[in-house]
């Protein structure tokens, strides 16, 4: 994704270990030509950082956020 292309989709996960599942999501978005941004931000450990990322990202035009947290009882 180029610097000029703003991501339309955010792929957010609670830890790096979730990438093994979310990698397929990112690959599908890439194959479809959908600009995306993938981040690891724990809603449990750093809720303020997550809130800031969501606020800035949606303010910059992000339309969809796909969240995953392996083994957690809740999602971001």
PDB file of N, CA, C and O in Angstrom:
ATOM      1  N   UNK A   1       0.846  -1.173   0.000  1.00  0.00           N
ATOM      2  CA  UNK A   1       0.000   0.000   0.000  1.00  0.00           C
ATOM      3  C   UNK A   1       0.889   1.233   0.000  1.00  0.00           C
ATOM      4  O   UNK A   1       1.821   1.334   0.784  1.00  0.00           O
ATOM      5  N   UNK A   2       0.589   2.170  -0.862  1.00  0.00           N
ATOM      6  CA  UNK A   2       1.409   3.375  -0.944  1.00  0.00           C
ATOM      7  C   UNK A   2       1.027   4.348   0.162  1.00  0.00           C
ATOM      8  O   UNK A   2      -0.043   4.245   0.756  1.00  0.00           O
ATOM      9  N   UNK A   3       1.913   5.295   0.412  1.00  0.00           N
ATOM     10  CA  UNK A   3       1.660   6.309   1.429  1.00  0.00           C
ATOM     11  C   UNK A   3       0.443   7.162   1.076  1.00  0.00           C
ATOM     12  O   UNK A   3      -0.221   7.677   1.950  1.00  0.00           O
ATOM     13  N   UNK A   4       0.164   7.327  -0.224  1.00  0.00           N
ATOM     14  CA  UNK A   4      -0.950   8.163  -0.647  1.00  0.00           C
ATOM     15  C   UNK A   4      -2.289   7.461  -0.502  1.00  0.00           C
ATOM     16  O   UNK A   4      -3.323   8.111  -0.491  1.00  0.00           O
ATOM     17  N   UNK A   5      -2.308   6.159  -0.415  1.00  0.00           N
ATOM     18  CA  UNK A   5      -3.538   5.405  -0.303  1.00  0.00           C
ATOM     19  C   UNK A   5      -3.915   5.246   1.160  1.00  0.00           C
ATOM     20  O   UNK A   5      -3.197   4.620   1.921  1.00  0.00           O
ATOM     21  N   UNK A   6      -5.051   5.812   1.523  1.00  0.00           N
ATOM     22  CA  UNK A   6      -5.515   5.681   2.901  1.00  0.00           C
ATOM     23  C   UNK A   6      -6.253   4.356   3.043  1.00  0.00           C
ATOM     24  O   UNK A   6      -7.043   3.968   2.179  1.00  0.00           O
ATOM     25  N   UNK A   7      -6.008   3.649   4.138  1.00  0.00           N
ATOM     26  CA  UNK A   7      -6.674   2.360   4.323  1.00  0.00           C
ATOM     27  C   UNK A   7      -8.173   2.521   4.523  1.00  0.00           C
ATOM     28  O   UNK A   7      -8.614   3.398   5.269  1.00  0.00           O
ATOM     29  N   UNK A   8      -8.940   1.679   3.846  1.00  0.00           N
ATOM     30  CA  UNK A   8     -10.389   1.641   4.040  1.00  0.00           C
ATOM     31  C   UNK A   8     -10.776   0.652   5.125  1.00  0.00           C
ATOM     32  O   UNK A   8     -11.852   0.752   5.705  1.00  0.00           O
ATOM     33  N   UNK A   9      -9.895  -0.313   5.382  1.00  0.00           N
ATOM     34  CA  UNK A   9     -10.169  -1.368   6.353  1.00  0.00           C
ATOM     35  C   UNK A   9      -9.037  -1.433   7.367  1.00  0.00           C
ATOM     36  O   UNK A   9      -7.860  -1.359   7.002  1.00  0.00           O
ATOM     37  N   UNK A  10      -9.399  -1.578   8.626  1.00  0.00           N
ATOM     38  CA  UNK A  10      -8.430  -1.811   9.682  1.00  0.00           C
ATOM     39  C   UNK A  10      -8.552  -3.240  10.164  1.00  0.00           C
ATOM     40  O   UNK A  10      -9.660  -3.720  10.411  1.00  0.00           O
ATOM     41  N   UNK A  11      -7.442  -3.924  10.252  1.00  0.00           N
ATOM     42  CA  UNK A  11      -7.400  -5.282  10.796  1.00  0.00           C
ATOM     43  C   UNK A  11      -6.662  -5.168  12.123  1.00  0.00           C
ATOM     44  O   UNK A  11      -5.470  -4.878  12.152  1.00  0.00           O
ATOM     45  N   UNK A  12      -7.382  -5.360  13.205  1.00  0.00           N
ATOM     46  CA  UNK A  12      -6.818  -5.143  14.541  1.00  0.00           C
ATOM     47  C   UNK A  12      -6.861  -6.451  15.316  1.00  0.00           C
ATOM     48  O   UNK A  12      -7.827  -7.199  15.232  1.00  0.00           O
ATOM     49  N   UNK A  13      -5.782  -6.720  16.024  1.00  0.00           N
ATOM     50  CA  UNK A  13      -5.731  -7.952  16.820  1.00  0.00           C
ATOM     51  C   UNK A  13      -5.100  -7.656  18.169  1.00  0.00           C
ATOM     52  O   UNK A  13      -4.341  -6.698  18.307  1.00  0.00           O
ATOM     53  N   UNK A  14      -5.437  -8.476  19.142  1.00  0.00           N
ATOM     54  CA  UNK A  14      -4.990  -8.250  20.507  1.00  0.00           C
ATOM     55  C   UNK A  14      -3.544  -8.613  20.772  1.00  0.00           C
ATOM     56  O   UNK A  14      -2.920  -8.065  21.678  1.00  0.00           O
ATOM     57  N   UNK A  15      -2.975  -9.523  19.980  1.00  0.00           N
ATOM     58  CA  UNK A  15      -1.578  -9.904  20.176  1.00  0.00           C
ATOM     59  C   UNK A  15      -1.014 -10.440  18.861  1.00  0.00           C
ATOM     60  O   UNK A  15      -1.755 -10.781  17.939  1.00  0.00           O
ATOM     61  N   UNK A  16       0.311 -10.509  18.812  1.00  0.00           N
ATOM     62  CA  UNK A  16       0.988 -11.008  17.598  1.00  0.00           C
ATOM     63  C   UNK A  16       0.594 -12.449  17.285  1.00  0.00           C
ATOM     64  O   UNK A  16       0.604 -12.847  16.120  1.00  0.00           O
ATOM     65  N   UNK A  17       0.241 -13.207  18.294  1.00  0.00           N
ATOM     66  CA  UNK A  17      -0.131 -14.610  18.057  1.00  0.00           C
ATOM     67  C   UNK A  17      -1.428 -14.739  17.260  1.00  0.00           C
ATOM     68  O   UNK A  17      -1.700 -15.799  16.694  1.00  0.00           O
ATOM     69  N   UNK A  18      -2.221 -13.679  17.186  1.00  0.00           N
ATOM     70  CA  UNK A  18      -3.466 -13.705  16.413  1.00  0.00           C
ATOM     71  C   UNK A  18      -3.211 -13.574  14.912  1.00  0.00           C
ATOM     72  O   UNK A  18      -4.103 -13.799  14.106  1.00  0.00           O
ATOM     73  N   UNK A  19      -1.995 -13.187  14.519  1.00  0.00           N
ATOM     74  CA  UNK A  19      -1.677 -12.988  13.106  1.00  0.00           C
ATOM     75  C   UNK A  19      -1.862 -14.257  12.294  1.00  0.00           C
ATOM     76  O   UNK A  19      -2.263 -14.200  11.128  1.00  0.00           O
ATOM     77  N   UNK A  20      -1.623 -15.412  12.886  1.00  0.00           N
ATOM     78  CA  UNK A  20      -1.756 -16.662  12.134  1.00  0.00           C
ATOM     79  C   UNK A  20      -3.179 -16.845  11.597  1.00  0.00           C
ATOM     80  O   UNK A  20      -3.368 -17.481  10.561  1.00  0.00           O
ATOM     81  N   UNK A  21      -4.162 -16.273  12.250  1.00  0.00           N
ATOM     82  CA  UNK A  21      -5.550 -16.315  11.771  1.00  0.00           C
ATOM     83  C   UNK A  21      -5.840 -15.104  10.887  1.00  0.00           C
ATOM     84  O   UNK A  21      -6.400 -15.230   9.801  1.00  0.00           O
ATOM     85  N   UNK A  22      -5.435 -13.920  11.323  1.00  0.00           N
ATOM     86  CA  UNK A  22      -5.774 -12.693  10.621  1.00  0.00           C
ATOM     87  C   UNK A  22      -4.965 -12.493   9.336  1.00  0.00           C
ATOM     88  O   UNK A  22      -5.329 -11.693   8.487  1.00  0.00           O
ATOM     89  N   UNK A  23      -3.892 -13.238   9.185  1.00  0.00           N
ATOM     90  CA  UNK A  23      -3.097 -13.163   7.964  1.00  0.00           C
ATOM     91  C   UNK A  23      -3.947 -13.498   6.740  1.00  0.00           C
ATOM     92  O   UNK A  23      -3.790 -12.882   5.681  1.00  0.00           O
ATOM     93  N   UNK A  24      -4.849 -14.451   6.872  1.00  0.00           N
ATOM     94  CA  UNK A  24      -5.727 -14.813   5.754  1.00  0.00           C
ATOM     95  C   UNK A  24      -6.667 -13.661   5.399  1.00  0.00           C
ATOM     96  O   UNK A  24      -6.959 -13.438   4.229  1.00  0.00           O
ATOM     97  N   UNK A  25      -7.128 -12.948   6.396  1.00  0.00           N
ATOM     98  CA  UNK A  25      -7.971 -11.773   6.169  1.00  0.00           C
ATOM     99  C   UNK A  25      -7.186 -10.720   5.380  1.00  0.00           C
ATOM    100  O   UNK A  25      -7.678 -10.180   4.390  1.00  0.00           O
ATOM    101  N   UNK A  26      -5.979 -10.441   5.829  1.00  0.00           N
ATOM    102  CA  UNK A  26      -5.136  -9.442   5.163  1.00  0.00           C
ATOM    103  C   UNK A  26      -4.821  -9.868   3.725  1.00  0.00           C
ATOM    104  O   UNK A  26      -4.842  -9.042   2.808  1.00  0.00           O
ATOM    105  N   UNK A  27      -4.558 -11.151   3.517  1.00  0.00           N
ATOM    106  CA  UNK A  27      -4.267 -11.643   2.172  1.00  0.00           C
ATOM    107  C   UNK A  27      -5.473 -11.453   1.252  1.00  0.00           C
ATOM    108  O   UNK A  27      -5.326 -11.036   0.105  1.00  0.00           O
ATOM    109  N   UNK A  28      -6.649 -11.738   1.768  1.00  0.00           N
ATOM    110  CA  UNK A  28      -7.866 -11.574   0.962  1.00  0.00           C
ATOM    111  C   UNK A  28      -8.070 -10.103   0.584  1.00  0.00           C
ATOM    112  O   UNK A  28      -8.390  -9.789  -0.558  1.00  0.00           O
ATOM    113  N   UNK A  29      -7.875  -9.208   1.542  1.00  0.00           N
ATOM    114  CA  UNK A  29      -8.006  -7.778   1.257  1.00  0.00           C
ATOM    115  C   UNK A  29      -6.988  -7.347   0.196  1.00  0.00           C
ATOM    116  O   UNK A  29      -7.326  -6.615  -0.740  1.00  0.00           O
ATOM    117  N   UNK A  30      -5.747  -7.815   0.337  1.00  0.00           N
ATOM    118  CA  UNK A  30      -4.702  -7.480  -0.636  1.00  0.00           C
ATOM    119  C   UNK A  30      -5.066  -7.995  -2.019  1.00  0.00           C
ATOM    120  O   UNK A  30      -4.940  -7.278  -3.013  1.00  0.00           O
ATOM    121  N   UNK A  31      -5.522  -9.255  -2.084  1.00  0.00           N
ATOM    122  CA  UNK A  31      -5.890  -9.855  -3.368  1.00  0.00           C
ATOM    123  C   UNK A  31      -7.030  -9.094  -4.047  1.00  0.00           C
ATOM    124  O   UNK A  31      -7.097  -9.031  -5.271  1.00  0.00           O
ATOM    125  N   UNK A  32      -7.925  -8.518  -3.253  1.00  0.00           N
ATOM    126  CA  UNK A  32      -9.051  -7.758  -3.787  1.00  0.00           C
ATOM    127  C   UNK A  32      -8.687  -6.299  -4.072  1.00  0.00           C
ATOM    128  O   UNK A  32      -9.507  -5.539  -4.596  1.00  0.00           O
ATOM    129  N   UNK A  33      -7.485  -5.903  -3.700  1.00  0.00           N
ATOM    130  CA  UNK A  33      -7.054  -4.536  -3.939  1.00  0.00           C
ATOM    131  C   UNK A  33      -7.643  -3.527  -2.971  1.00  0.00           C
ATOM    132  O   UNK A  33      -7.720  -2.340  -3.283  1.00  0.00           O
ATOM    133  N   UNK A  34      -8.043  -4.004  -1.798  1.00  0.00           N
ATOM    134  CA  UNK A  34      -8.629  -3.123  -0.787  1.00  0.00           C
ATOM    135  C   UNK A  34      -7.507  -2.611   0.120  1.00  0.00           C
ATOM    136  O   UNK A  34      -6.812  -3.404   0.760  1.00  0.00           O
ATOM    137  N   UNK A  35      -7.328  -1.301   0.201  1.00  0.00           N
ATOM    138  CA  UNK A  35      -6.284  -0.768   1.077  1.00  0.00           C
ATOM    139  C   UNK A  35      -6.630  -1.037   2.545  1.00  0.00           C
ATOM    140  O   UNK A  35      -7.749  -0.776   2.980  1.00  0.00           O
ATOM    141  N   UNK A  36      -5.672  -1.579   3.286  1.00  0.00           N
ATOM    142  CA  UNK A  36      -5.918  -1.921   4.679  1.00  0.00           C
ATOM    143  C   UNK A  36      -4.691  -1.602   5.519  1.00  0.00           C
ATOM    144  O   UNK A  36      -3.599  -1.395   5.019  1.00  0.00           O
ATOM    145  N   UNK A  37      -4.921  -1.587   6.815  1.00  0.00           N
ATOM    146  CA  UNK A  37      -3.841  -1.416   7.782  1.00  0.00           C
ATOM    147  C   UNK A  37      -4.032  -2.479   8.851  1.00  0.00           C
ATOM    148  O   UNK A  37      -5.137  -2.645   9.366  1.00  0.00           O
ATOM    149  N   UNK A  38      -2.986  -3.219   9.171  1.00  0.00           N
ATOM    150  CA  UNK A  38      -3.040  -4.245  10.209  1.00  0.00           C
ATOM    151  C   UNK A  38      -2.233  -3.778  11.411  1.00  0.00           C
ATOM    152  O   UNK A  38      -1.102  -3.304  11.255  1.00  0.00           O
ATOM    153  N   UNK A  39      -2.837  -3.902  12.591  1.00  0.00           N
ATOM    154  CA  UNK A  39      -2.193  -3.442  13.823  1.00  0.00           C
ATOM    155  C   UNK A  39      -2.422  -4.445  14.943  1.00  0.00           C
ATOM    156  O   UNK A  39      -3.439  -5.126  14.984  1.00  0.00           O
ATOM    157  N   UNK A  40      -1.474  -4.475  15.869  1.00  0.00           N
ATOM    158  CA  UNK A  40      -1.631  -5.214  17.118  1.00  0.00           C
ATOM    159  C   UNK A  40      -1.758  -4.178  18.215  1.00  0.00           C
ATOM    160  O   UNK A  40      -0.822  -3.418  18.481  1.00  0.00           O
ATOM    161  N   UNK A  41      -2.943  -4.108  18.805  1.00  0.00           N
ATOM    162  CA  UNK A  41      -3.196  -3.199  19.923  1.00  0.00           C
ATOM    163  C   UNK A  41      -4.136  -3.929  20.881  1.00  0.00           C
ATOM    164  O   UNK A  41      -5.253  -4.283  20.511  1.00  0.00           O
ATOM    165  N   UNK A  42      -3.693  -4.133  22.076  1.00  0.00           N
ATOM    166  CA  UNK A  42      -4.495  -4.837  23.068  1.00  0.00           C
ATOM    167  C   UNK A  42      -5.533  -3.908  23.691  1.00  0.00           C
ATOM    168  O   UNK A  42      -5.179  -2.901  24.317  1.00  0.00           O
ATOM    169  N   UNK A  43      -6.809  -4.248  23.512  1.00  0.00           N
ATOM    170  CA  UNK A  43      -7.881  -3.473  24.140  1.00  0.00           C
ATOM    171  C   UNK A  43      -7.841  -3.637  25.655  1.00  0.00           C
ATOM    172  O   UNK A  43      -8.270  -2.754  26.391  1.00  0.00           O
ATOM    173  N   UNK A  44      -7.303  -4.731  26.100  1.00  0.00           N
ATOM    174  CA  UNK A  44      -7.226  -5.003  27.542  1.00  0.00           C
ATOM    175  C   UNK A  44      -6.064  -4.249  28.187  1.00  0.00           C
ATOM    176  O   UNK A  44      -6.230  -3.616  29.228  1.00  0.00           O
ATOM    177  N   UNK A  45      -4.885  -4.318  27.562  1.00  0.00           N
ATOM    178  CA  UNK A  45      -3.687  -3.709  28.155  1.00  0.00           C
ATOM    179  C   UNK A  45      -3.518  -2.229  27.822  1.00  0.00           C
ATOM    180  O   UNK A  45      -2.971  -1.472  28.619  1.00  0.00           O
ATOM    181  N   UNK A  46      -3.980  -1.814  26.638  1.00  0.00           N
ATOM    182  CA  UNK A  46      -3.794  -0.413  26.225  1.00  0.00           C
ATOM    183  C   UNK A  46      -5.081   0.149  25.606  1.00  0.00           C
ATOM    184  O   UNK A  46      -5.114   0.494  24.421  1.00  0.00           O
ATOM    185  N   UNK A  47      -6.143   0.257  26.395  1.00  0.00           N
ATOM    186  CA  UNK A  47      -7.414   0.730  25.826  1.00  0.00           C
ATOM    187  C   UNK A  47      -7.341   2.161  25.282  1.00  0.00           C
ATOM    188  O   UNK A  47      -8.010   2.476  24.291  1.00  0.00           O
ATOM    189  N   UNK A  48      -6.532   3.009  25.893  1.00  0.00           N
ATOM    190  CA  UNK A  48      -6.425   4.394  25.407  1.00  0.00           C
ATOM    191  C   UNK A  48      -5.788   4.436  24.023  1.00  0.00           C
ATOM    192  O   UNK A  48      -6.216   5.205  23.155  1.00  0.00           O
ATOM    193  N   UNK A  49      -4.767   3.614  23.819  1.00  0.00           N
ATOM    194  CA  UNK A  49      -4.112   3.546  22.515  1.00  0.00           C
ATOM    195  C   UNK A  49      -5.090   3.046  21.450  1.00  0.00           C
ATOM    196  O   UNK A  49      -5.138   3.577  20.338  1.00  0.00           O
ATOM    197  N   UNK A  50      -5.877   2.036  21.789  1.00  0.00           N
ATOM    198  CA  UNK A  50      -6.867   1.513  20.849  1.00  0.00           C
ATOM    199  C   UNK A  50      -7.886   2.591  20.505  1.00  0.00           C
ATOM    200  O   UNK A  50      -8.218   2.801  19.334  1.00  0.00           O
ATOM    201  N   UNK A  51      -8.385   3.287  21.508  1.00  0.00           N
ATOM    202  CA  UNK A  51      -9.366   4.352  21.275  1.00  0.00           C
ATOM    203  C   UNK A  51      -8.787   5.428  20.362  1.00  0.00           C
ATOM    204  O   UNK A  51      -9.453   5.900  19.430  1.00  0.00           O
ATOM    205  N   UNK A  52      -7.545   5.808  20.611  1.00  0.00           N
ATOM    206  CA  UNK A  52      -6.882   6.821  19.782  1.00  0.00           C
ATOM    207  C   UNK A  52      -6.754   6.341  18.338  1.00  0.00           C
ATOM    208  O   UNK A  52      -7.036   7.090  17.401  1.00  0.00           O
ATOM    209  N   UNK A  53      -6.339   5.094  18.157  1.00  0.00           N
ATOM    210  CA  UNK A  53      -6.173   4.546  16.806  1.00  0.00           C
ATOM    211  C   UNK A  53      -7.507   4.536  16.059  1.00  0.00           C
ATOM    212  O   UNK A  53      -7.578   4.935  14.889  1.00  0.00           O
ATOM    213  N   UNK A  54      -8.574   4.087  16.720  1.00  0.00           N
ATOM    214  CA  UNK A  54      -9.892   4.044  16.087  1.00  0.00           C
ATOM    215  C   UNK A  54     -10.346   5.454  15.715  1.00  0.00           C
ATOM    216  O   UNK A  54     -10.817   5.693  14.602  1.00  0.00           O
ATOM    217  N   UNK A  55     -10.189   6.393  16.621  1.00  0.00           N
ATOM    218  CA  UNK A  55     -10.616   7.766  16.378  1.00  0.00           C
ATOM    219  C   UNK A  55      -9.869   8.386  15.195  1.00  0.00           C
ATOM    220  O   UNK A  55     -10.486   8.962  14.289  1.00  0.00           O
ATOM    221  N   UNK A  56      -8.559   8.247  15.185  1.00  0.00           N
ATOM    222  CA  UNK A  56      -7.755   8.814  14.095  1.00  0.00           C
ATOM    223  C   UNK A  56      -8.047   8.097  12.780  1.00  0.00           C
ATOM    224  O   UNK A  56      -8.235   8.737  11.741  1.00  0.00           O
ATOM    225  N   UNK A  57      -8.110   6.779  12.821  1.00  0.00           N
ATOM    226  CA  UNK A  57      -8.311   6.002  11.591  1.00  0.00           C
ATOM    227  C   UNK A  57      -9.656   6.298  10.943  1.00  0.00           C
ATOM    228  O   UNK A  57      -9.729   6.511   9.728  1.00  0.00           O
ATOM    229  N   UNK A  58     -10.709   6.300  11.729  1.00  0.00           N
ATOM    230  CA  UNK A  58     -12.026   6.579  11.153  1.00  0.00           C
ATOM    231  C   UNK A  58     -12.125   8.035  10.716  1.00  0.00           C
ATOM    232  O   UNK A  58     -12.785   8.343   9.727  1.00  0.00           O
ATOM    233  N   UNK A  59     -11.451   8.919  11.415  1.00  0.00           N
ATOM    234  CA  UNK A  59     -11.409  10.322  10.996  1.00  0.00           C
ATOM    235  C   UNK A  59     -10.673  10.516   9.680  1.00  0.00           C
ATOM    236  O   UNK A  59     -10.933  11.469   8.949  1.00  0.00           O
ATOM    237  N   UNK A  60      -9.764   9.602   9.364  1.00  0.00           N
ATOM    238  CA  UNK A  60      -8.997   9.660   8.113  1.00  0.00           C
ATOM    239  C   UNK A  60      -9.641   8.858   6.989  1.00  0.00           C
ATOM    240  O   UNK A  60      -9.025   8.631   5.956  1.00  0.00           O
ATOM    241  N   UNK A  61     -10.855   8.358   7.204  1.00  0.00           N
ATOM    242  CA  UNK A  61     -11.576   7.698   6.125  1.00  0.00           C
ATOM    243  C   UNK A  61     -11.707   6.188   6.216  1.00  0.00           C
ATOM    244  O   UNK A  61     -12.280   5.568   5.325  1.00  0.00           O
ATOM    245  N   UNK A  62     -11.183   5.577   7.283  1.00  0.00           N
ATOM    246  CA  UNK A  62     -11.346   4.133   7.426  1.00  0.00           C
ATOM    247  C   UNK A  62     -12.835   3.830   7.613  1.00  0.00           C
ATOM    248  O   UNK A  62     -13.519   4.497   8.386  1.00  0.00           O
ATOM    249  N   UNK A  63     -13.325   2.844   6.878  1.00  0.00           N
ATOM    250  CA  UNK A  63     -14.752   2.539   6.888  1.00  0.00           C
ATOM    251  C   UNK A  63     -15.114   1.262   7.639  1.00  0.00           C
ATOM    252  O   UNK A  63     -16.244   1.112   8.094  1.00  0.00           O
ATOM    253  N   UNK A  64     -14.171   0.334   7.742  1.00  0.00           N
ATOM    254  CA  UNK A  64     -14.450  -0.971   8.358  1.00  0.00           C
ATOM    255  C   UNK A  64     -13.296  -1.338   9.277  1.00  0.00           C
ATOM    256  O   UNK A  64     -12.133  -1.124   8.929  1.00  0.00           O
ATOM    257  N   UNK A  65     -13.626  -1.899  10.428  1.00  0.00           N
ATOM    258  CA  UNK A  65     -12.605  -2.433  11.328  1.00  0.00           C
ATOM    259  C   UNK A  65     -12.952  -3.884  11.607  1.00  0.00           C
ATOM    260  O   UNK A  65     -14.065  -4.195  12.038  1.00  0.00           O
ATOM    261  N   UNK A  66     -11.993  -4.757  11.339  1.00  0.00           N
ATOM    262  CA  UNK A  66     -12.137  -6.187  11.622  1.00  0.00           C
ATOM    263  C   UNK A  66     -11.253  -6.485  12.818  1.00  0.00           C
ATOM    264  O   UNK A  66     -10.045  -6.286  12.764  1.00  0.00           O
ATOM    265  N   UNK A  67     -11.864  -6.935  13.917  1.00  0.00           N
ATOM    266  CA  UNK A  67     -11.124  -7.150  15.156  1.00  0.00           C
ATOM    267  C   UNK A  67     -11.118  -8.625  15.530  1.00  0.00           C
ATOM    268  O   UNK A  67     -12.087  -9.336  15.304  1.00  0.00           O
ATOM    269  N   UNK A  68      -9.991  -9.069  16.107  1.00  0.00           N
ATOM    270  CA  UNK A  68      -9.888 -10.439  16.575  1.00  0.00           C
ATOM    271  C   UNK A  68      -9.019 -10.486  17.817  1.00  0.00           C
ATOM    272  O   UNK A  68      -8.080  -9.709  17.959  1.00  0.00           O
ATOM    273  N   UNK A  69      -9.394 -11.368  18.715  1.00  0.00           N
ATOM    274  CA  UNK A  69      -8.611 -11.577  19.924  1.00  0.00           C
ATOM    275  C   UNK A  69      -8.687 -13.054  20.264  1.00  0.00           C
ATOM    276  O   UNK A  69      -9.738 -13.535  20.661  1.00  0.00           O
ATOM    277  N   UNK A  70      -7.615 -13.772  20.055  1.00  0.00           N
ATOM    278  CA  UNK A  70      -7.615 -15.197  20.282  1.00  0.00           C
ATOM    279  C   UNK A  70      -7.719 -15.552  21.754  1.00  0.00           C
ATOM    280  O   UNK A  70      -7.025 -14.977  22.582  1.00  0.00           O
ATOM    281  N   UNK A  71      -8.633 -16.434  22.069  1.00  0.00           N
ATOM    282  CA  UNK A  71      -8.782 -16.914  23.433  1.00  0.00           C
ATOM    283  C   UNK A  71      -9.429 -15.929  24.380  1.00  0.00           C
ATOM    284  O   UNK A  71      -9.591 -16.222  25.555  1.00  0.00           O
ATOM    285  N   UNK A  72      -9.816 -14.771  23.899  1.00  0.00           N
ATOM    286  CA  UNK A  72     -10.446 -13.764  24.761  1.00  0.00           C
ATOM    287  C   UNK A  72     -11.951 -13.973  24.783  1.00  0.00           C
ATOM    288  O   UNK A  72     -12.536 -14.456  23.822  1.00  0.00           O
ATOM    289  N   UNK A  73     -12.538 -13.573  25.869  1.00  0.00           N
ATOM    290  CA  UNK A  73     -13.986 -13.691  26.002  1.00  0.00           C
ATOM    291  C   UNK A  73     -14.712 -12.532  25.316  1.00  0.00           C
ATOM    292  O   UNK A  73     -15.919 -12.537  25.208  1.00  0.00           O
ATOM    293  N   UNK A  74     -13.969 -11.552  24.877  1.00  0.00           N
ATOM    294  CA  UNK A  74     -14.564 -10.389  24.228  1.00  0.00           C
ATOM    295  C   UNK A  74     -13.621  -9.861  23.150  1.00  0.00           C
ATOM    296  O   UNK A  74     -12.449 -10.187  23.137  1.00  0.00           O
ATOM    297  N   UNK A  75     -14.172  -9.054  22.293  1.00  0.00           N
ATOM    298  CA  UNK A  75     -13.387  -8.416  21.240  1.00  0.00           C
ATOM    299  C   UNK A  75     -13.255  -6.935  21.535  1.00  0.00           C
ATOM    300  O   UNK A  75     -13.981  -6.381  22.335  1.00  0.00           O
ATOM    301  N   UNK A  76     -12.345  -6.328  20.810  1.00  0.00           N
ATOM    302  CA  UNK A  76     -12.111  -4.874  21.012  1.00  0.00           C
ATOM    303  C   UNK A  76     -13.363  -4.064  20.745  1.00  0.00           C
ATOM    304  O   UNK A  76     -14.151  -4.346  19.899  1.00  0.00           O
TER     305      UNK A  76
END
